[in-house]
């Protein structure tokens, strides 16, 4: 379950466009196993198993992100987001964009 905060504020720009920038930071505690190992074998060679192990990304992570939304009207909005996740053994960068049109 993530624990964190998100801050956003509307900024009114030219031609009635609303620009609400956003900053966010979250901490997530994982309660599942850090990694899992399993074994399997082919039916014709059951006496020769092989093993597969999941990656050990770490049990806890932090996520930091920023986003910018542009509301041209009630029917047209666009959004860009960047998030940076930090685990015990790795990091992940995510960039996303959205265009929404309602009619």
Short mmCIF file of C-alpha atoms in Angstrom, two decimals:
data_model
loop_
_atom_site.label_atom_id
_atom_site.label_comp_id
_atom_site.label_asym_id
_atom_site.label_seq_id
_atom_site.Cartn_x
_atom_site.Cartn_y
_atom_site.Cartn_z
CA UNK A 1 0.00 0.00 0.00
CA UNK A 2 1.62 3.28 -1.08
CA UNK A 3 2.09 6.10 1.37
CA UNK A 4 2.91 9.54 0.02
CA UNK A 5 1.80 12.94 -1.14
CA UNK A 6 0.77 14.70 -4.31
CA UNK A 7 0.82 18.46 -4.82
CA UNK A 8 -0.93 20.24 -7.69
CA UNK A 9 -1.98 23.81 -8.39
CA UNK A 10 -3.93 25.35 -11.26
CA UNK A 11 -2.13 27.99 -13.32
CA UNK A 12 -4.28 29.90 -15.77
CA UNK A 13 -2.51 30.64 -19.03
CA UNK A 14 -3.26 32.52 -22.22
CA UNK A 15 -6.44 31.78 -24.20
CA UNK A 16 -8.11 30.13 -21.21
CA UNK A 17 -5.79 27.12 -21.03
CA UNK A 18 -5.41 25.73 -17.51
CA UNK A 19 -1.94 24.30 -16.68
CA UNK A 20 -1.96 22.35 -13.38
CA UNK A 21 1.59 21.07 -12.72
CA UNK A 22 1.90 18.22 -10.24
CA UNK A 23 4.67 16.74 -8.08
CA UNK A 24 4.33 13.47 -6.22
CA UNK A 25 6.36 11.18 -3.96
CA UNK A 26 5.32 7.77 -2.64
CA UNK A 27 6.84 4.98 -0.57
CA UNK A 28 5.59 1.42 -1.12
CA UNK A 29 6.18 -1.48 1.25
CA UNK A 30 5.91 -4.90 -0.40
CA UNK A 31 4.56 -7.68 1.78
CA UNK A 32 5.07 -10.47 -0.79
CA UNK A 33 8.19 -12.60 -1.12
CA UNK A 34 11.23 -10.77 -2.46
CA UNK A 35 11.85 -13.55 -5.00
CA UNK A 36 10.35 -16.90 -5.96
CA UNK A 37 12.06 -20.07 -7.21
CA UNK A 38 10.32 -22.88 -9.05
CA UNK A 39 11.38 -26.11 -10.70
CA UNK A 40 9.89 -27.92 -13.67
CA UNK A 41 10.76 -30.70 -16.09
CA UNK A 42 9.67 -31.94 -19.49
CA UNK A 43 7.36 -34.98 -19.49
CA UNK A 44 9.85 -37.06 -21.50
CA UNK A 45 12.74 -36.20 -19.15
CA UNK A 46 11.11 -35.97 -15.74
CA UNK A 47 14.34 -36.91 -13.94
CA UNK A 48 16.13 -33.79 -15.27
CA UNK A 49 14.48 -30.71 -13.68
CA UNK A 50 15.47 -27.13 -14.34
CA UNK A 51 14.90 -24.10 -12.15
CA UNK A 52 13.69 -20.58 -12.72
CA UNK A 53 13.94 -17.75 -10.23
CA UNK A 54 12.23 -14.39 -10.33
CA UNK A 55 14.21 -11.20 -10.10
CA UNK A 56 14.91 -9.79 -6.67
CA UNK A 57 13.97 -6.13 -7.08
CA UNK A 58 13.74 -5.49 -3.38
CA UNK A 59 10.83 -5.33 -1.02
CA UNK A 60 10.47 -1.57 -0.76
CA UNK A 61 10.38 1.16 -3.37
CA UNK A 62 10.12 4.91 -3.67
CA UNK A 63 8.39 6.68 -6.54
CA UNK A 64 8.99 10.30 -7.47
CA UNK A 65 7.14 11.94 -10.31
CA UNK A 66 6.07 15.10 -12.03
CA UNK A 67 3.20 15.75 -14.40
CA UNK A 68 1.68 18.54 -16.42
CA UNK A 69 -1.92 18.69 -17.55
CA UNK A 70 -3.31 21.13 -20.12
CA UNK A 71 -7.07 21.72 -20.24
CA UNK A 72 -7.95 23.56 -23.43
CA UNK A 73 -11.67 23.20 -22.76
CA UNK A 74 -13.95 20.85 -20.86
CA UNK A 75 -13.75 18.45 -23.80
CA UNK A 76 -10.02 18.51 -24.69
CA UNK A 77 -7.19 17.75 -22.25
CA UNK A 78 -3.65 16.48 -22.60
CA UNK A 79 -1.18 15.25 -20.00
CA UNK A 80 2.48 14.25 -19.76
CA UNK A 81 4.00 12.38 -16.81
CA UNK A 82 7.46 11.29 -15.73
CA UNK A 83 7.98 8.86 -12.85
CA UNK A 84 11.21 7.54 -11.35
CA UNK A 85 10.98 4.40 -9.19
CA UNK A 86 13.82 3.36 -6.90
CA UNK A 87 14.11 -0.24 -5.64
CA UNK A 88 16.83 -1.88 -3.54
CA UNK A 89 18.66 -3.26 -6.58
CA UNK A 90 17.35 -1.34 -9.59
CA UNK A 91 15.60 1.80 -10.83
CA UNK A 92 12.85 2.34 -13.39
CA UNK A 93 12.05 5.47 -15.42
CA UNK A 94 8.58 5.85 -16.94
CA UNK A 95 7.35 8.54 -19.33
CA UNK A 96 3.73 8.74 -20.42
CA UNK A 97 1.42 10.98 -22.41
CA UNK A 98 -2.34 11.22 -22.75
CA UNK A 99 -4.70 13.07 -25.07
CA UNK A 100 -8.39 13.01 -24.13
CA UNK A 101 -11.24 14.26 -26.30
CA UNK A 102 -14.87 14.05 -25.15
CA UNK A 103 -17.89 14.60 -27.36
#
